[in-house]
Coordinates of C-alpha atoms in Angstrom, one line a residue:
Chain A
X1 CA -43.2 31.7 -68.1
X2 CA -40.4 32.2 -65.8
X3 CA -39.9 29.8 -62.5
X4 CA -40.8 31.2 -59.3
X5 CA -38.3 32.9 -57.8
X6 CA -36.5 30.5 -54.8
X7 CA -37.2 31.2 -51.1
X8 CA -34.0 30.6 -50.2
X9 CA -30.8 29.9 -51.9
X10 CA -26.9 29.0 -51.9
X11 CA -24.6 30.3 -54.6
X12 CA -21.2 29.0 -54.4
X13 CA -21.3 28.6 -51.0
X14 CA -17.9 27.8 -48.8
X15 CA -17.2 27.3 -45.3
X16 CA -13.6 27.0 -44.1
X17 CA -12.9 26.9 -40.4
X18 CA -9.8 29.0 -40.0
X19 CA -6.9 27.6 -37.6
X20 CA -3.4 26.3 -37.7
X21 CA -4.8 23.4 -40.3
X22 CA -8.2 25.1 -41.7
X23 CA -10.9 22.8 -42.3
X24 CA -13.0 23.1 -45.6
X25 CA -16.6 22.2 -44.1
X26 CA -18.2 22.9 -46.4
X27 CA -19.1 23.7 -50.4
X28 CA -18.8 24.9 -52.9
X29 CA -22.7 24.5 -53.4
X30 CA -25.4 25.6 -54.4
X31 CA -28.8 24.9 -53.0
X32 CA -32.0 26.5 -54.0
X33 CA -35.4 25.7 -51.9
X34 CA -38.7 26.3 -53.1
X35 CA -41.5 28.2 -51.1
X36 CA -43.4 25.9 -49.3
X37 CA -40.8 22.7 -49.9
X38 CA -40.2 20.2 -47.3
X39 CA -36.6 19.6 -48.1
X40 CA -34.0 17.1 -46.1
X41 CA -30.3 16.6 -46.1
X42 CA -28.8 13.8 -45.8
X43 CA -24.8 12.9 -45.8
X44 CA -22.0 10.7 -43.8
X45 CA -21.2 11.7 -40.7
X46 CA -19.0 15.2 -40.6
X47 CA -19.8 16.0 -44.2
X48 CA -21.0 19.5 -42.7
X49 CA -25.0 19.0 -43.0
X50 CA -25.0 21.2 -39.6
X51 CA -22.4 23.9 -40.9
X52 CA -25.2 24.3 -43.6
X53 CA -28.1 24.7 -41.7
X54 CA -26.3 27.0 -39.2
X55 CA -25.1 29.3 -42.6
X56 CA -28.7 29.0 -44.4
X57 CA -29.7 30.5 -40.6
X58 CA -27.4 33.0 -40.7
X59 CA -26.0 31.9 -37.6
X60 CA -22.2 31.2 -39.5
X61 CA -21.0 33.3 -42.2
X62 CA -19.8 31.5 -45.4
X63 CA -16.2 31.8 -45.9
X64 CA -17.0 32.5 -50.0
X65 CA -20.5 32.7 -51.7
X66 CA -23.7 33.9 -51.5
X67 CA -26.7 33.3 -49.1
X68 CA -30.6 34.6 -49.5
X69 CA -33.8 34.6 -47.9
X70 CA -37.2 36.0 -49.2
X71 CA -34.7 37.4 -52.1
X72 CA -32.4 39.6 -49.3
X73 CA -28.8 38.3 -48.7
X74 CA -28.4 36.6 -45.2
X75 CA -26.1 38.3 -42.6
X76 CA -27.3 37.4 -39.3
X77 CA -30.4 35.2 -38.4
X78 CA -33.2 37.3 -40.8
X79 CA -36.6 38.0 -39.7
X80 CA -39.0 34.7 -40.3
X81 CA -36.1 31.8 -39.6
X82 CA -37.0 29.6 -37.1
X83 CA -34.3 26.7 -35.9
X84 CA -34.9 23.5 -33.9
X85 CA -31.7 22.1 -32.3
X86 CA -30.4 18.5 -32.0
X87 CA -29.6 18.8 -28.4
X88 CA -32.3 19.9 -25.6
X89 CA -32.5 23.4 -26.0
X90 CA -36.0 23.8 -23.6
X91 CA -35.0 26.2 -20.9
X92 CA -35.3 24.5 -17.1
X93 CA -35.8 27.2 -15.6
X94 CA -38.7 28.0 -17.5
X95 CA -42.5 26.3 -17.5
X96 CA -43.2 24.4 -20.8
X97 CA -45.8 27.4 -21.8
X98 CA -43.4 30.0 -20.4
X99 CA -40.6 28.4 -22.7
X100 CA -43.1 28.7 -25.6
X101 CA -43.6 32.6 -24.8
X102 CA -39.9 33.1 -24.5
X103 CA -39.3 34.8 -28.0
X104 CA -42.9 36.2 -28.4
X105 CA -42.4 38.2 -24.9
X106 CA -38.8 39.1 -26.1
X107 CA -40.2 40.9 -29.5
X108 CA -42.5 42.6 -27.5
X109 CA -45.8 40.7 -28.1
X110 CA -48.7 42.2 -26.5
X111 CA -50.0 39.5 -23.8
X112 CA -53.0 38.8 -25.6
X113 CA -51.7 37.7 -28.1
X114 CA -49.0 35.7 -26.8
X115 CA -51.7 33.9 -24.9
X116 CA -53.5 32.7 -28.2
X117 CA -50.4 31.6 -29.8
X118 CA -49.0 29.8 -27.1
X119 CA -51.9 28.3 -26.0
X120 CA -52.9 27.4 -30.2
X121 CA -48.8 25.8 -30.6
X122 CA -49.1 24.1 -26.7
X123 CA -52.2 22.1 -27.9
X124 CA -50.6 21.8 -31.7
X125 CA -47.9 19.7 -30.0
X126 CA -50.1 18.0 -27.5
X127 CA -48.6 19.9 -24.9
X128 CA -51.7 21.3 -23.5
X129 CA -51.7 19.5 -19.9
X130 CA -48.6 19.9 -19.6
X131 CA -48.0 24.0 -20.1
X132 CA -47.3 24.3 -16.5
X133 CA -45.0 21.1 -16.2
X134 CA -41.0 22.5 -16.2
X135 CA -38.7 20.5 -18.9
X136 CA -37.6 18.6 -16.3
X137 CA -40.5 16.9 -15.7
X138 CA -41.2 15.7 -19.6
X139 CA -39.6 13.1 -21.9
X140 CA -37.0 14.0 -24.5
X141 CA -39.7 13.7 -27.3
X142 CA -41.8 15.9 -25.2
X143 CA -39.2 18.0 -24.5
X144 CA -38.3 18.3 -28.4
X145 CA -41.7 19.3 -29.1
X146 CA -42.0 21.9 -26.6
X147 CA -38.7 23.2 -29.0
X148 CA -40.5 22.7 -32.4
X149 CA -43.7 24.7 -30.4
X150 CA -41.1 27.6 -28.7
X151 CA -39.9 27.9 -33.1
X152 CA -43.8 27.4 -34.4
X153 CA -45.2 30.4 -31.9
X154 CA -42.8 33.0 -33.9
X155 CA -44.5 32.2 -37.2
X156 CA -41.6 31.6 -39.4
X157 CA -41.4 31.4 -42.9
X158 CA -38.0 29.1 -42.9
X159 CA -38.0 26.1 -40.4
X160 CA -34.6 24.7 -40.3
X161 CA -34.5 21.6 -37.9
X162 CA -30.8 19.9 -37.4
X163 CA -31.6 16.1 -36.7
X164 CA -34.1 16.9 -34.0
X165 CA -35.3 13.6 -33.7
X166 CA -32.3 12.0 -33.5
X167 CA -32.0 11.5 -29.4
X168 CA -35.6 9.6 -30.1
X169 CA -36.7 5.9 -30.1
X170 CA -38.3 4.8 -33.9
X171 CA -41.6 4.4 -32.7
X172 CA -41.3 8.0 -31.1
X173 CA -39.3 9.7 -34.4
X174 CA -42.1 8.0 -37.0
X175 CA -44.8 10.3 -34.9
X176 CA -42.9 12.9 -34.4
X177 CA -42.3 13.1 -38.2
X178 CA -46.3 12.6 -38.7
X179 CA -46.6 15.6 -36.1
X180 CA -44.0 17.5 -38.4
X181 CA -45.9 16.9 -41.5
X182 CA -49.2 18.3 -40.2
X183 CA -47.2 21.6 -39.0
X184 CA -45.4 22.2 -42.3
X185 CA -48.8 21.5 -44.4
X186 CA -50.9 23.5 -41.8
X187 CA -48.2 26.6 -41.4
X188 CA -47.1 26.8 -45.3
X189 CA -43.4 27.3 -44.2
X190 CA -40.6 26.0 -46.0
X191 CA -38.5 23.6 -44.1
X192 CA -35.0 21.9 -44.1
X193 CA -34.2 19.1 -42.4
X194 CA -30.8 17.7 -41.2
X195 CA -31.1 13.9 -40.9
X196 CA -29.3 11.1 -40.5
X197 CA -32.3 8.9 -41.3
X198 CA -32.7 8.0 -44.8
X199 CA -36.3 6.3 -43.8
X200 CA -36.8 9.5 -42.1
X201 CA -35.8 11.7 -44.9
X202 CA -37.6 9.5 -47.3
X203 CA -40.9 9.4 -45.8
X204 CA -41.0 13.4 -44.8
X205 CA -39.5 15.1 -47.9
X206 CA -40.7 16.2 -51.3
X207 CA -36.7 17.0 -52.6
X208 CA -34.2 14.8 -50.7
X209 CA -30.3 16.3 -51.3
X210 CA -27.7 13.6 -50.7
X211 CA -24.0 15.2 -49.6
X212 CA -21.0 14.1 -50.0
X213 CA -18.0 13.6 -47.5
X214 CA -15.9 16.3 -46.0
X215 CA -15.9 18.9 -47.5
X216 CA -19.8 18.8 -48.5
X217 CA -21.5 18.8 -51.8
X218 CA -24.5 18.0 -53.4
X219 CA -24.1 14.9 -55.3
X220 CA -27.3 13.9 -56.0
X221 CA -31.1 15.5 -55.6
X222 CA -33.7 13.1 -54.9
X223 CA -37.4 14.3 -55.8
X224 CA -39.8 11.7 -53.7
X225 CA -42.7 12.5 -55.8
X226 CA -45.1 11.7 -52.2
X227 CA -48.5 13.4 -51.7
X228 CA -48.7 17.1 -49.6
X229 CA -50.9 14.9 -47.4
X230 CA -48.7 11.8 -46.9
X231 CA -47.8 10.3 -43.1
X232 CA -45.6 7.7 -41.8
X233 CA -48.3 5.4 -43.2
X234 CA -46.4 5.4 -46.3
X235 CA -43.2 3.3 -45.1
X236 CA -45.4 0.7 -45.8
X237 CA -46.0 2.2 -49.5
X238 CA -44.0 -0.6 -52.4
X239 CA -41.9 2.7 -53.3
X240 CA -40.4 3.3 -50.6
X241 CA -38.0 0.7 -50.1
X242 CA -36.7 2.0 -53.7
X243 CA -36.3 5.5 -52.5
X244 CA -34.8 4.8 -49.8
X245 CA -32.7 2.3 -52.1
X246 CA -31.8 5.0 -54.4
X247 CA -30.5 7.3 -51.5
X248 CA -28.6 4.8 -49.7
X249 CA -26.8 3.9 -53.4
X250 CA -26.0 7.4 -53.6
X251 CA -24.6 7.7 -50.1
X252 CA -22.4 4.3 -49.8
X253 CA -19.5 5.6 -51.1
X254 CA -19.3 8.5 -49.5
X255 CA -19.9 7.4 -46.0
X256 CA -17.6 4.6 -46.5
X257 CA -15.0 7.6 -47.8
X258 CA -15.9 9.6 -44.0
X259 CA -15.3 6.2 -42.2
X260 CA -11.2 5.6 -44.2
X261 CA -12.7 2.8 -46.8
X262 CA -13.6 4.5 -49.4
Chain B
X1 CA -45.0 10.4 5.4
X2 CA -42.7 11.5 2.4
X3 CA -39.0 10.1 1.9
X4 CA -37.9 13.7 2.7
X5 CA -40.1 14.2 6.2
X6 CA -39.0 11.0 7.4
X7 CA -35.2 12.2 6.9
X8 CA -36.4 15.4 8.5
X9 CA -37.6 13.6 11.1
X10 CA -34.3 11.0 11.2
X11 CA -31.8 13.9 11.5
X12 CA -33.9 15.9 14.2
X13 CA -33.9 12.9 15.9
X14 CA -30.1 12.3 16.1
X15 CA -29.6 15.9 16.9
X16 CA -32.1 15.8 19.7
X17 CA -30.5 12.1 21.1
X18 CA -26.7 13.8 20.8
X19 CA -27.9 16.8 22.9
X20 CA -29.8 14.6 25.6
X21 CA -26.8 12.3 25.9
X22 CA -24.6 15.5 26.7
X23 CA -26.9 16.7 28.7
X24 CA -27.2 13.5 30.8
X25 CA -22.8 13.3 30.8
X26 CA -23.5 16.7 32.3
X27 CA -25.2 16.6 34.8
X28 CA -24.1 13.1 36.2
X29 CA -20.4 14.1 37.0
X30 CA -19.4 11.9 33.8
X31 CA -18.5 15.1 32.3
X32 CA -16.7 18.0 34.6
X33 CA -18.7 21.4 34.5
X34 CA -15.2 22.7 34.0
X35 CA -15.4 21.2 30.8
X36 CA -18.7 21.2 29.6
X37 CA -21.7 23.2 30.8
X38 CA -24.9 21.5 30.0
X39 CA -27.0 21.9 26.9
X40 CA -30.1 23.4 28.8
X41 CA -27.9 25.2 30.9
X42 CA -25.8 26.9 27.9
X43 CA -29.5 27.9 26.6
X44 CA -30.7 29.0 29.7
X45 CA -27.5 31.8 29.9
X46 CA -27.8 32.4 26.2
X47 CA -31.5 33.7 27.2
X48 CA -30.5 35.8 29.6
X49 CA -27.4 37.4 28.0
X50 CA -29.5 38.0 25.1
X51 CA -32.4 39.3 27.3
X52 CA -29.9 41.7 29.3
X53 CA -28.3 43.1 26.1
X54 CA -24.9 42.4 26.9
X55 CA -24.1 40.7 23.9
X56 CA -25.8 42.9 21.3
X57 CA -23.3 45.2 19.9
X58 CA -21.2 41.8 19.6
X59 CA -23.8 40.4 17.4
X60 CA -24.5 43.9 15.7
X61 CA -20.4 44.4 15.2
X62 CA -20.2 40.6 13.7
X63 CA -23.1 41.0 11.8
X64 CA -22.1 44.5 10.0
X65 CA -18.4 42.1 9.4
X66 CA -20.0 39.0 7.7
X67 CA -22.7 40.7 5.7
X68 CA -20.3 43.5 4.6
X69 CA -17.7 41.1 3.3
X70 CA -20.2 38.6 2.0
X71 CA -21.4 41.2 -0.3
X72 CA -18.5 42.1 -1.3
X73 CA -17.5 38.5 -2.2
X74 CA -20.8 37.8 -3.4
X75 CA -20.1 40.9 -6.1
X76 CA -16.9 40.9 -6.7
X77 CA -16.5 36.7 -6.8
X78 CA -18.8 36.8 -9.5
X79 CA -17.2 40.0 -11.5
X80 CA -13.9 38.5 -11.7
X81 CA -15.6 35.6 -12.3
X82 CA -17.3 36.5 -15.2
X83 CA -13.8 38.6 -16.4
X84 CA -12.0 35.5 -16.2
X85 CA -14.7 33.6 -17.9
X86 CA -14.3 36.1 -20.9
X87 CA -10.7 35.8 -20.9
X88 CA -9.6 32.6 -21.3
X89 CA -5.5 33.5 -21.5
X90 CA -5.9 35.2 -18.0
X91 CA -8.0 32.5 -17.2
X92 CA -4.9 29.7 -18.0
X93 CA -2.7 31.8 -15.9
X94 CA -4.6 32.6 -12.6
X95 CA -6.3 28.4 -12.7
X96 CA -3.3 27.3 -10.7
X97 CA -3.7 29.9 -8.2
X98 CA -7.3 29.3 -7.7
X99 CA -6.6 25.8 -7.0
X100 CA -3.6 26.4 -4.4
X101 CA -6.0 29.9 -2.5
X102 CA -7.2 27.4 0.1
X103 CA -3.8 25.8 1.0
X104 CA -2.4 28.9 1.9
X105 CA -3.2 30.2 5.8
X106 CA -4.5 33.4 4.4
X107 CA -4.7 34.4 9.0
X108 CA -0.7 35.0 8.4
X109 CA -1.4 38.3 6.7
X110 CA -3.9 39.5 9.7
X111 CA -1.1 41.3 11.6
X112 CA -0.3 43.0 7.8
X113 CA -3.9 43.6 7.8
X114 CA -3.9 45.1 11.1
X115 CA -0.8 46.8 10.7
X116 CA -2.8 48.7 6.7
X117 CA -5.7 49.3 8.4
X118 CA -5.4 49.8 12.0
X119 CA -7.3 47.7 14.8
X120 CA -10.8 48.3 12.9
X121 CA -13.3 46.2 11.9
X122 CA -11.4 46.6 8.3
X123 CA -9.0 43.8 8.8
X124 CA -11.6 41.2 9.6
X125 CA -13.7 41.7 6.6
X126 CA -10.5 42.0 4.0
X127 CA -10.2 38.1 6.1
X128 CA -13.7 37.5 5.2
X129 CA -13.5 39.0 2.0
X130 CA -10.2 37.0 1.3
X131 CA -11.7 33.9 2.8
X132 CA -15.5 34.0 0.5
X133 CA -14.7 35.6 -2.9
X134 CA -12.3 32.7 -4.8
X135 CA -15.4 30.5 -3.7
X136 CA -17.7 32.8 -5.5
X137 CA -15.2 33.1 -8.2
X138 CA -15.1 29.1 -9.2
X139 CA -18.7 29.0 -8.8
X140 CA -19.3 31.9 -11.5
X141 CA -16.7 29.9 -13.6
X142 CA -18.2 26.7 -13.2
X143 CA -21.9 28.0 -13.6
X144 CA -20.5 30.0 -17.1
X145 CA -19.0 27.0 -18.2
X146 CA -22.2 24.8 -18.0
X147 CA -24.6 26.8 -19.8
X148 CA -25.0 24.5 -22.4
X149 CA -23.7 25.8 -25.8
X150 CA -27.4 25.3 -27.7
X151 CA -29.0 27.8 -25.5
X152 CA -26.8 30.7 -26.5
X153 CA -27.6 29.5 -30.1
X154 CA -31.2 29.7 -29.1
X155 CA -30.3 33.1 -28.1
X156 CA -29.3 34.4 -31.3
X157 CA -31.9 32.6 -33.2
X158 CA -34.2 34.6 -31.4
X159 CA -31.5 37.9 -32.2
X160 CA -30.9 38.7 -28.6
X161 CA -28.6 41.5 -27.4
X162 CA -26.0 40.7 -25.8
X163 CA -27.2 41.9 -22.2
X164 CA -30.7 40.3 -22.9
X165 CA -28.8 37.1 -23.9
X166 CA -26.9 37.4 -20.2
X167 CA -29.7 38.4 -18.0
X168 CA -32.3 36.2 -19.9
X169 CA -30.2 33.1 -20.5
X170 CA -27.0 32.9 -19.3
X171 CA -28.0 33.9 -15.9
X172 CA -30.8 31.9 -15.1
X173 CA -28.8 28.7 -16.7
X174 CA -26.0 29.4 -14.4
X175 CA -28.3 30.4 -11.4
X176 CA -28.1 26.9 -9.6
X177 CA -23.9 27.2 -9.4
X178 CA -24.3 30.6 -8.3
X179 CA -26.2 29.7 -5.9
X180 CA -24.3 27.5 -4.4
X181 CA -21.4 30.0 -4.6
X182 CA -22.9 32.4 -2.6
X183 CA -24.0 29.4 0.0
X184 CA -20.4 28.6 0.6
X185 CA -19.2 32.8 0.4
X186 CA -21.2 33.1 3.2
X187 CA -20.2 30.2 5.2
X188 CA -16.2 31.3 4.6
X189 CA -17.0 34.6 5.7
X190 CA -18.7 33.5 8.6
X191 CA -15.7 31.7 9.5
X192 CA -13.4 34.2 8.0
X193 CA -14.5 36.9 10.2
X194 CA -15.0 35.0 13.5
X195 CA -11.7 33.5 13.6
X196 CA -10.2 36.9 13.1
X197 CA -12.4 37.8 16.1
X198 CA -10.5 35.7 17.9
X199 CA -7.2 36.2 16.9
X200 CA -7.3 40.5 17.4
X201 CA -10.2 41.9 17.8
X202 CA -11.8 44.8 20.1
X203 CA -15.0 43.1 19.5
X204 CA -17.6 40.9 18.0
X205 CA -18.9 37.5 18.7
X206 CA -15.5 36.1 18.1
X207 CA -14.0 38.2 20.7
X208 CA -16.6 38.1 23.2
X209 CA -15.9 34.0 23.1
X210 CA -12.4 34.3 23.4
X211 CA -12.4 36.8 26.4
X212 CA -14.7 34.5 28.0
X213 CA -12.5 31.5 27.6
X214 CA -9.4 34.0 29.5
X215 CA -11.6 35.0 31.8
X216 CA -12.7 31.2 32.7
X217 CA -16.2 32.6 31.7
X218 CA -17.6 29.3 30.9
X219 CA -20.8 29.9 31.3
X220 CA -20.8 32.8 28.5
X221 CA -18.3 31.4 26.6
X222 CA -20.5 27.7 25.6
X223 CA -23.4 30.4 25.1
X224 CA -21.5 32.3 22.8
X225 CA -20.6 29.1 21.2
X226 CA -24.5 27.9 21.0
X227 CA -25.7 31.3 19.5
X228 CA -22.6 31.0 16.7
X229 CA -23.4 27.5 15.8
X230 CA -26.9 28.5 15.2
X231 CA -26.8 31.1 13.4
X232 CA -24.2 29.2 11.2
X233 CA -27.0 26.1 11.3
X234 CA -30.3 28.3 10.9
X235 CA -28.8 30.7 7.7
X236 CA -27.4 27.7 6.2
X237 CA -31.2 26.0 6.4
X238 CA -32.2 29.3 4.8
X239 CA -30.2 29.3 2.0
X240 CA -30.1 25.3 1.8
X241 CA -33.7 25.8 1.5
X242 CA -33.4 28.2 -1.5
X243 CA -31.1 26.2 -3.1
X244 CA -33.3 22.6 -2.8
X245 CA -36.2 25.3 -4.6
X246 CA -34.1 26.2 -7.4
X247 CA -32.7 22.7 -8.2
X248 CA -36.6 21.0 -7.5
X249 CA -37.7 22.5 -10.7
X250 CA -34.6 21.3 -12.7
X251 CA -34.7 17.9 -12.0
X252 CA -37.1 14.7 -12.3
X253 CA -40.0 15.0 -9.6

């Protein structure tokens, strides 16, 4: 029997910032994500983890190589790609449930319907007395959730989420992961995470990829072999100290190689 | 009593004690009526010029002069703005001369004005015009260059067209600066225009208070003055207002 066909994928991807001196970003790779997967990046600091989200999103072209979706090459941001920022990206301007509405209401959602999905992502994030509250007037967690709600409402198929924790206190990211968990086994959707955070990408992933420094490669895949129905509970678990072990080995060298050491 | 009532309260206050004080220097002697007329007195002959009608095509000429050339500032600042914005080579050449526009007396080209476009009301809005629009300008460049860089990536995420991306993001982002651009376009072309009044004018309130002062009107001339500063005061409140509604909902009640 053949292996099921990938739901997205990288084929000798590159990514070369043009310029006076062009910087390689990124690749060769390749990178192929299973339907359903909950995969995480990890890497040193400027090893191009966000230049790879942003080309899996379609949002940057690869200089050389090949990017798919749903088996259809990606050109611009494809139909069923949601993407949750690092930096606040809730509009102020906007109430919390009006900010959840904003891409429903731009695809031309009837109103009906845009009231049951908001109102179903609103109280999915624990937003629900807060859907008339502007950004403003929430935390940065909150606000980050009214951001992963805004990406849940459109359904998609491919979350990508570049460190969108990483403005958050522990205590705050550890629930926020739990709350991640829930959407991804509740939704189906594939998802890639960016992360700094080995613990982070340890306890949330099934596949953990490990890049190397500038320009960035795969150079080691991590499978975490953890439940579909594992939480944050599981930092406690006598494996996970090894895994995150086992990434940190992997990683040493190259973010001591980003930092001049290596 | 709020923080914001009691500073209501505080700066009525010190407005009401300044205008009693004046009005007792007044009407003691301490002050010469040559000099000052009283404050009641100054709203007593506002009243009646206002009640007579014999300042009304004054206002109505002034008016037509500051709304005219505060919409076209208000457009135009925010076209060339936005060109500018898009351009960043243009924009590198004409930064210097933004900088320098309010050093330069721009009332040393009125009698070239005049001289272009007759002894019209033309002249003093080109002033106004010439006065407001760089204001509206930096604000439009200022508001463009805030929009935080993540929102116009949340734009395409969500495949936006360009004009849905400007009206539905960009826009409302930048709304708060733009604001406050228009605020100050309409203050310089209050000021613009009035002082062109005064310098050449057949008309206007400008006018009418200069005349006045040849004609040792005092009494009409400090009730000219009155009406000017409050209508400067009491559209200023307006838009103030506006402003504080805008910028409640953006930050930390």
């Amino acid at each position: 029997m053949s292996a099921p066909a990938p739901h997205a994928s990288l084929r000798g991807v590159t990514r070369i910032y043009p310029g006076k001196s062009p910087v390689h970003a990124l690749g060769p790779l390749d990178l192929d994500l299973q339907r359903g997967e909950f995969f995480s990046v990890v890497g040193p600091s400027g090893c191009g983890k966000s230049t790879l989200l942003d080309v899996l999103a379609g949002l940057n072209p690869p200089s050389a190589g090949t990017v798919s979706f749903e088996g259809k090459p990606v050109t611009s941001v494809p139909d069923g790609v949601g993407v949750v920022f690092q930096e606040d990206a809730s509009f102020p301007w906007l109430t919390v449930a009006d900010n959840v509405a904003f891409g429903l209401r731009r695809a031309g959602v009837d109103a009906a319907e845009i009231a049951r999905r908001v109102d179903y992502a609103v109280g999915f994030m624990g937003l629900a007395a807060f859907a008339g509250a502007y950004p403003a007037q929430l935390s940065g967690g909150m606000r980050q959730r009214v951001c992963i709600a805004r990406t849940l409402v459109m359904q998609p198929r491919l979350i990508l989420l570049d460190e969108p924790f990483g403005a958050l206190d522990q205590q705050t990211r550890l629930l926020m992961g739990d709350e991640l968990l829930r959407l991804w086994r509740e939704t189906g959707a594939t998802v890639l995470l960016i992360t700094h955070a080995l613990d982070e990408a340890a306890m949330l992933s099934d596949r953990v990829g490990v890049m190397s420094a500038r320009p960035g490669c795969f150079i080691d895949l991590v499978d975490t072999g953890w439940d579909r129905d594992r939480d944050s509970r599981i930092v406690s678990d006598p494996s996970f100290g090894a895994l995150t072990g086992r990434l940190w080995g992997s990683l040493r060298q190259e973010s001591m190689r980003a930092i001049g050491r290596g | 009593m709020t923080r914001s009532t009691a500073l209501a309260w505080a700066r009525a206050t010190v407005v009401v004690a300044i205008v009693a004080l004046l009005e007792i220097l007044c009407r003691t002697g301490i002050i010469k009526p040559l000099t000052l007329v009283p404050p009641s007195q100054m709203f007593a002959d506002l009243y009646h010029l206002l009640v007579a009608g014999e300042i009304t095509d004054d206002i109505i000429q002034t008016f037509l002069e500051v709304g005219t050339a505060f919409a076209i500032s208000g457009v135009a600042g925010f076209a060339l703005g936005a060109l500018v914005h898009a351009l960043p080579r243009l924009r590198q050449a004409l930064d210097p001369l933004l900088a320098a526009w309010y050093a330069i007396p721009l009332f040393v080209f009125y009698p070239l004005l005049v001289a272009l476009f007759g002894l019209t009301i033309l002249p003093l809005i080109a002033i106004g015009v010439g006065f407001a629009t760089p204001a509206m300008m930096i604000a439009t460049l200022t508001g463009l260059d805030r929009v935080p860089p993540v929102l116009r990536r949340v734009a395409r995420m969500h495949r936006l067209s360009p004009l849905t991306t400007i009206w539905r993001v960009i826009l409302p982002s930048a709304a708060p600066y733009l604001f406050g651009g228009l605020k100050l376009s309409f203050a310089y072309a209050f000021i613009g225009v009035i002082a062109g009044e005064f310098i050449l004018s057949g008309g206007g309130l400008g006018y009418g208070i200069a005349y006045a002062y040849e004609s040792f009107e005092n009494h009409k001339m400090y009730a000219l003055m009155l009406f000017v500063l409050l209508l400067a005061v009491g559209v200023n409140a307006v838009l103030q207002g506006l402003e504080s509604h805008i910028a409640r909902k953006r930050s930390r009640q």
